[in-house]
Amino acid sequence: MSSILNFPQVLLTEIFASRDVGLVDGVTIVTPNRRLAAALKHEFDGARSAEGISAWDSADILPISTFIERIYEDALYFAQASHLPALLRPAQEQVLWEDAIARSDTGTVLLAVAEAARLAREAWQLAHAWHFIPRLGNFPLNEDGKAFRDWSRYYEETTRRARQTDRARLCDLVAGLCLRPEINKPKRLICYGFDIITPQQAALLVKLEDAGCEVMLAQPQPQQSPQNPGSRRVQYDDAGEEIYCAAAWARARIEANGSARIGVVVPTFSEHRSAILRIFSSLMEPDVQRSLPGAAKRVLPFNASLGKALVSYPLINAAFLILELGEGEIGFERASLLLRSPFLSGGETEMAQRASLDAQLRNRTESTITLERLLALIEREYGGESCPVLVEVLSAYAELRKVKLRGSQAPSALARVISEVLRIAGFPGERALDSAEYQTLKKWHEVLADFAALGSVMPYASYGKALSRLRHMAAEVSFQPETPNVPIQILGVLEAAGMTFDHLWVMGLSDEAWPPQPRPNPFLPIELQQAAGLPRGSAGASLALASRFTDAWLSAANEVILSHPRHGNGRDGRALAPSPLIADIAVCELELPDYASHRDLIHRASRLECIKNDKAPAIGAGNGANGMASGGMAVIKDQAACPFRAFAVHRLGASGTKLPGTGLDAIQRGILVHHVLAQVWSQLKTKNVLDAMSDDDLEAMLMQAAKDAIAHIHRDRPAMLSGRFAVIEQRRLVRLAQEWLNEDRKRNDFAVIAIEDKRSIEIGGLELTTRLDRVDELSDGRRIIIDYKTRAPSVSAMLGERPEEPQLPLYLVTAEPAAVAVAFAQVKTGEMRFTALARDGNLLPGGKALGESRQADQYGSWEDLVAAWHADLARIAADFIDGDAKIDPKIYPHTCRYCDVRSVCRIHERAGKEFTEQEEEG
């Protein structure tokens, strides 16, 4: 910074008063960033308008980086400057750095080449900005420093041969051009708002002065002195409360004076961006109905300086979803987002049909899917009649993929292909884009144009490589849609440099956040960064810079509020102290208005009425004749677990959606086991046949049963259990079935008289269709009802007024009243066993009679247990018929944890934090 202290000082107000800021008068103002330049232009135009002037020359105010590029571009127009190297775009620089790293010996062991290249680019820029290049040899280099030295040599040699330069070296190049008389230079250059001037920039200013340009330094006009009582410090419990109070303060100041200029500076803006925008939006516009599609939206009175990655915008994410589908396999979750996207052709007209299609596909597909498989599934399973536009789009896309998405192509050709893919998909959809979406789409076209320009550094690439590169470029671009001039500006530290306000709030000034932690570049010697005083290169430099910023804030507005949280975020709630840079300012409390939330507005606008709605219309005439209900035995199980769940699932048809997983899930594995054992016992029929069968014959029978079971699954899910995976699963099923049959061999003689027995039953006036795995009959005529489980529940799950597993008792009291035992058969490797309730003790291996078990005191005899089952199950069925739909989970929150209709009853909203904590503890 010392290099510019010799330049004359001037007040900006004097420059603006002279009205000669423009190209015509040869006066240019440069700023450290775009936002400050835009703010100064707005201020200049406002001053001219206030004077009653109807027309004036546009002020020449621009960031210093743009000023440097303008001189370079002007030089390109002269024939004498034909020797000038071509200026690389940031994406082109990234490609060359990645290539330099990939070709080096050290690069072969790196897992994140792109990230290393980004840090190397940063080190290259710092080395030139702070004139480190001549001094690097004076400091010892560690392993990272040596690697960067080798990479930078290769990069520099590559760009020299190709006659290319980059923005890191452009300032030095322009400084050498300044002395040429043919180069256009301003008569006077005003540097405004610079807290940091690099040696490279200072050298350029000196060259401009030598070339006859008058260089001057301007700083903001202080709004108050640092000792002015307009500066106050406030503290809040946490960051959320601090943000809310800052938003309330800003709204109050705007309501008091609509023309006031208000600034909110956040040193950790990137960390809290989402929370800040959410809270400010809700406080400035509490009526959330304005955010609904089709609603008239008003411009909110605040603007955030920090954008987010372009790839994170829904419009751009949809573009990548479309493009990735043509590359190969993508996760079904991403394909699902694409199906329901409004940015695809027909997204609005087929919205409901595509949502239904998505729900159906989740039960028929794998965790990954290709364009061809998706199209085949829609056409084969669902005919395509419900979503004709979608089928047409996918068909055209599939044809294009065969022709134009193969092999390697130049980036310019790939850019045209990408545009054609998006055009075929109908991107960006059929509805009109709003202003923010239109600007986002425009930015996307700019990024795609930058990709097309990569041909000079990346001659050819495959479609997959192109998408990866394009995604990286979109992730590197920080984008914020432009908004009209608004009074409240939410800024990061660097964006706020040089700006003045009527009211300023700086938040998050805890001892952890301010001064910020040093962040030296790992590829440059730490000692060199410290010696040069590189900002954030050392703790001392970071403290010095933070002190300058803090002093500037204290004089940047008539009212300055400095705030900090007392506790950190998260469960630890660690105590925080104020930054030492503001600790001397006395703490005070602000009186802020209590603004209504959206919920408050609803309560104030209407009269509350209490309605009891836990009773549905009874099943009967007009509501399901003869008491029939869909769902079979699950009706009773769900009614016992929670009446509302039974009502939602079996009367409203509600159901949750699931994300397809890789391979078989627990339910599908259970189905395979059931199928194998059912087929085996349908052939064996009795234990005597099992005992008499040779091992080879039994294994052959099991192999065929396992093969048939896998084929059954394969018909519904063609991509599942194919090739070697089918062979592995077949062997697993055979081993599992053999182990279970050994358990059956331990029993006395029996015959299997019912397998996958499907019957219609009636209980409590409710008719249901049931299917039970197996019924055995012993030689003396006694019968046992068996249900296979890969993990058997405990006996207690069948007992109580609301049993968790009512299927065996229900089958007994309605279909096999003479049965003397019910048992879960746990078919699990190494843990084969029966879990049973039995009248007698000699029915199953290791079994006890009811009179010898812990349930004897509760029920006494087998007959009493059967009578209790009948009474409880009949009452549960009658409650369902009667329309009992109370939200009454049996064991809260355990019953709710895996319920897939929780979003319908919304019990978690009523329970709030308690529900979440109990769920996590469980």
PDB file of C-alpha atoms in Angstrom, residues 663-774:
ATOM      1  CA  GLY A 663     -29.617 -55.218  -5.346  1.00  0.00           C
ATOM      2  CA  LEU A 664     -32.258 -56.932  -3.219  1.00  0.00           C
ATOM      3  CA  ASP A 665     -33.832 -55.288  -0.210  1.00  0.00           C
ATOM      4  CA  ALA A 666     -35.043 -57.169   2.871  1.00  0.00           C
ATOM      5  CA  ILE A 667     -38.581 -57.569   1.526  1.00  0.00           C
ATOM      6  CA  GLN A 668     -37.391 -59.025  -1.775  1.00  0.00           C
ATOM      7  CA  ARG A 669     -35.039 -61.433  -0.025  1.00  0.00           C
ATOM      8  CA  GLY A 670     -37.946 -62.559   2.124  1.00  0.00           C
ATOM      9  CA  ILE A 671     -40.090 -63.124  -0.961  1.00  0.00           C
ATOM     10  CA  LEU A 672     -37.398 -65.314  -2.489  1.00  0.00           C
ATOM     11  CA  VAL A 673     -37.154 -67.453   0.674  1.00  0.00           C
ATOM     12  CA  HIS A 674     -40.940 -67.800   0.823  1.00  0.00           C
ATOM     13  CA  HIS A 675     -41.084 -68.838  -2.819  1.00  0.00           C
ATOM     14  CA  VAL A 676     -38.368 -71.490  -2.451  1.00  0.00           C
ATOM     15  CA  LEU A 677     -39.826 -73.092   0.697  1.00  0.00           C
ATOM     16  CA  ALA A 678     -43.349 -73.002  -0.715  1.00  0.00           C
ATOM     17  CA  GLN A 679     -42.264 -74.810  -3.885  1.00  0.00           C
ATOM     18  CA  VAL A 680     -40.217 -77.369  -1.963  1.00  0.00           C
ATOM     19  CA  TRP A 681     -43.009 -78.283   0.465  1.00  0.00           C
ATOM     20  CA  SER A 682     -45.586 -78.380  -2.316  1.00  0.00           C
ATOM     21  CA  GLN A 683     -43.516 -81.298  -3.657  1.00  0.00           C
ATOM     22  CA  LEU A 684     -42.431 -82.916  -0.409  1.00  0.00           C
ATOM     23  CA  LYS A 685     -45.791 -82.598   1.420  1.00  0.00           C
ATOM     24  CA  THR A 686     -44.685 -84.733   4.412  1.00  0.00           C
ATOM     25  CA  LYS A 687     -41.707 -85.066   6.714  1.00  0.00           C
ATOM     26  CA  ASN A 688     -41.408 -88.740   5.808  1.00  0.00           C
ATOM     27  CA  VAL A 689     -40.691 -87.826   2.196  1.00  0.00           C
ATOM     28  CA  LEU A 690     -38.103 -85.301   3.348  1.00  0.00           C
ATOM     29  CA  ASP A 691     -36.367 -87.880   5.526  1.00  0.00           C
ATOM     30  CA  ALA A 692     -36.318 -90.462   2.719  1.00  0.00           C
ATOM     31  CA  MET A 693     -34.926 -88.144   0.035  1.00  0.00           C
ATOM     32  CA  SER A 694     -31.233 -88.352  -0.825  1.00  0.00           C
ATOM     33  CA  ASP A 695     -29.024 -85.319  -0.464  1.00  0.00           C
ATOM     34  CA  ASP A 696     -28.428 -85.115  -4.205  1.00  0.00           C
ATOM     35  CA  ASP A 697     -32.145 -85.229  -5.048  1.00  0.00           C
ATOM     36  CA  LEU A 698     -32.947 -82.663  -2.388  1.00  0.00           C
ATOM     37  CA  GLU A 699     -30.231 -80.338  -3.638  1.00  0.00           C
ATOM     38  CA  ALA A 700     -31.518 -80.683  -7.201  1.00  0.00           C
ATOM     39  CA  MET A 701     -35.024 -79.817  -5.995  1.00  0.00           C
ATOM     40  CA  LEU A 702     -33.746 -76.807  -4.094  1.00  0.00           C
ATOM     41  CA  MET A 703     -31.652 -75.607  -7.047  1.00  0.00           C
ATOM     42  CA  GLN A 704     -34.707 -75.669  -9.302  1.00  0.00           C
ATOM     43  CA  ALA A 705     -36.883 -73.944  -6.695  1.00  0.00           C
ATOM     44  CA  ALA A 706     -34.269 -71.221  -6.236  1.00  0.00           C
ATOM     45  CA  LYS A 707     -33.971 -70.801 -10.000  1.00  0.00           C
ATOM     46  CA  ASP A 708     -37.744 -70.435 -10.346  1.00  0.00           C
ATOM     47  CA  ALA A 709     -37.861 -67.901  -7.503  1.00  0.00           C
ATOM     48  CA  ILE A 710     -35.143 -65.778  -9.108  1.00  0.00           C
ATOM     49  CA  ALA A 711     -36.897 -65.969 -12.487  1.00  0.00           C
ATOM     50  CA  HIS A 712     -40.085 -64.710 -10.810  1.00  0.00           C
ATOM     51  CA  ILE A 713     -38.264 -61.638  -9.460  1.00  0.00           C
ATOM     52  CA  HIS A 714     -36.440 -61.191 -12.772  1.00  0.00           C
ATOM     53  CA  ARG A 715     -39.730 -60.905 -14.681  1.00  0.00           C
ATOM     54  CA  ASP A 716     -40.697 -57.838 -12.666  1.00  0.00           C
ATOM     55  CA  ARG A 717     -37.189 -56.361 -12.382  1.00  0.00           C
ATOM     56  CA  PRO A 718     -35.253 -57.372 -15.533  1.00  0.00           C
ATOM     57  CA  ALA A 719     -32.042 -55.622 -14.469  1.00  0.00           C
ATOM     58  CA  MET A 720     -31.956 -57.335 -11.088  1.00  0.00           C
ATOM     59  CA  LEU A 721     -30.201 -60.648 -10.410  1.00  0.00           C
ATOM     60  CA  SER A 722     -28.727 -61.110 -13.840  1.00  0.00           C
ATOM     61  CA  GLY A 723     -25.607 -63.081 -14.768  1.00  0.00           C
ATOM     62  CA  ARG A 724     -23.244 -64.056 -11.948  1.00  0.00           C
ATOM     63  CA  PHE A 725     -25.396 -62.280  -9.357  1.00  0.00           C
ATOM     64  CA  ALA A 726     -28.226 -64.697 -10.107  1.00  0.00           C
ATOM     65  CA  VAL A 727     -25.871 -67.644  -9.577  1.00  0.00           C
ATOM     66  CA  ILE A 728     -24.659 -66.244  -6.239  1.00  0.00           C
ATOM     67  CA  GLU A 729     -28.217 -65.650  -5.043  1.00  0.00           C
ATOM     68  CA  GLN A 730     -29.292 -69.121  -6.145  1.00  0.00           C
ATOM     69  CA  ARG A 731     -26.536 -70.720  -4.055  1.00  0.00           C
ATOM     70  CA  ARG A 732     -27.451 -68.573  -1.068  1.00  0.00           C
ATOM     71  CA  LEU A 733     -31.089 -69.624  -1.274  1.00  0.00           C
ATOM     72  CA  VAL A 734     -30.156 -73.301  -1.518  1.00  0.00           C
ATOM     73  CA  ARG A 735     -27.912 -73.092   1.562  1.00  0.00           C
ATOM     74  CA  LEU A 736     -30.600 -71.216   3.495  1.00  0.00           C
ATOM     75  CA  ALA A 737     -33.332 -73.695   2.552  1.00  0.00           C
ATOM     76  CA  GLN A 738     -31.133 -76.705   3.406  1.00  0.00           C
ATOM     77  CA  GLU A 739     -30.424 -75.271   6.843  1.00  0.00           C
ATOM     78  CA  TRP A 740     -34.120 -74.694   7.484  1.00  0.00           C
ATOM     79  CA  LEU A 741     -35.099 -78.191   6.322  1.00  0.00           C
ATOM     80  CA  ASN A 742     -32.607 -79.551   8.858  1.00  0.00           C
ATOM     81  CA  GLU A 743     -34.613 -77.694  11.488  1.00  0.00           C
ATOM     82  CA  ASP A 744     -37.818 -79.279  10.184  1.00  0.00           C
ATOM     83  CA  ARG A 745     -36.180 -82.718  10.412  1.00  0.00           C
ATOM     84  CA  LYS A 746     -35.908 -82.309  14.198  1.00  0.00           C
ATOM     85  CA  ARG A 747     -39.692 -82.426  14.531  1.00  0.00           C
ATOM     86  CA  ASN A 748     -42.065 -85.376  14.863  1.00  0.00           C
ATOM     87  CA  ASP A 749     -43.956 -86.586  11.809  1.00  0.00           C
ATOM     88  CA  PHE A 750     -46.131 -83.951  10.128  1.00  0.00           C
ATOM     89  CA  ALA A 751     -47.756 -83.155   6.823  1.00  0.00           C
ATOM     90  CA  VAL A 752     -48.005 -79.724   5.219  1.00  0.00           C
ATOM     91  CA  ILE A 753     -51.692 -79.367   4.381  1.00  0.00           C
ATOM     92  CA  ALA A 754     -51.754 -75.724   3.257  1.00  0.00           C
ATOM     93  CA  ILE A 755     -49.096 -73.689   1.420  1.00  0.00           C
ATOM     94  CA  GLU A 756     -49.542 -70.018   0.527  1.00  0.00           C
ATOM     95  CA  ASP A 757     -53.137 -70.548   1.573  1.00  0.00           C
ATOM     96  CA  LYS A 758     -55.379 -67.732   0.332  1.00  0.00           C
ATOM     97  CA  ARG A 759     -58.764 -67.385   2.017  1.00  0.00           C
ATOM     98  CA  SER A 760     -61.499 -64.841   2.574  1.00  0.00           C
ATOM     99  CA  ILE A 761     -62.176 -64.314   6.254  1.00  0.00           C
ATOM    100  CA  GLU A 762     -64.557 -62.237   8.370  1.00  0.00           C
ATOM    101  CA  ILE A 763     -63.810 -60.611  11.730  1.00  0.00           C
ATOM    102  CA  GLY A 764     -65.939 -58.055  13.549  1.00  0.00           C
ATOM    103  CA  GLY A 765     -68.023 -57.479  10.430  1.00  0.00           C
ATOM    104  CA  LEU A 766     -64.959 -56.794   8.274  1.00  0.00           C
ATOM    105  CA  GLU A 767     -64.221 -59.044   5.302  1.00  0.00           C
ATOM    106  CA  LEU A 768     -60.560 -59.517   4.404  1.00  0.00           C
ATOM    107  CA  THR A 769     -58.486 -61.622   2.021  1.00  0.00           C
ATOM    108  CA  THR A 770     -55.575 -63.362   3.696  1.00  0.00           C
ATOM    109  CA  ARG A 771     -52.683 -65.538   2.638  1.00  0.00           C
ATOM    110  CA  LEU A 772     -50.638 -67.561   5.122  1.00  0.00           C
ATOM    111  CA  ASP A 773     -47.379 -69.337   4.430  1.00  0.00           C
ATOM    112  CA  ARG A 774     -48.061 -72.771   5.827  1.00  0.00           C
TER     113      ARG A 774
END
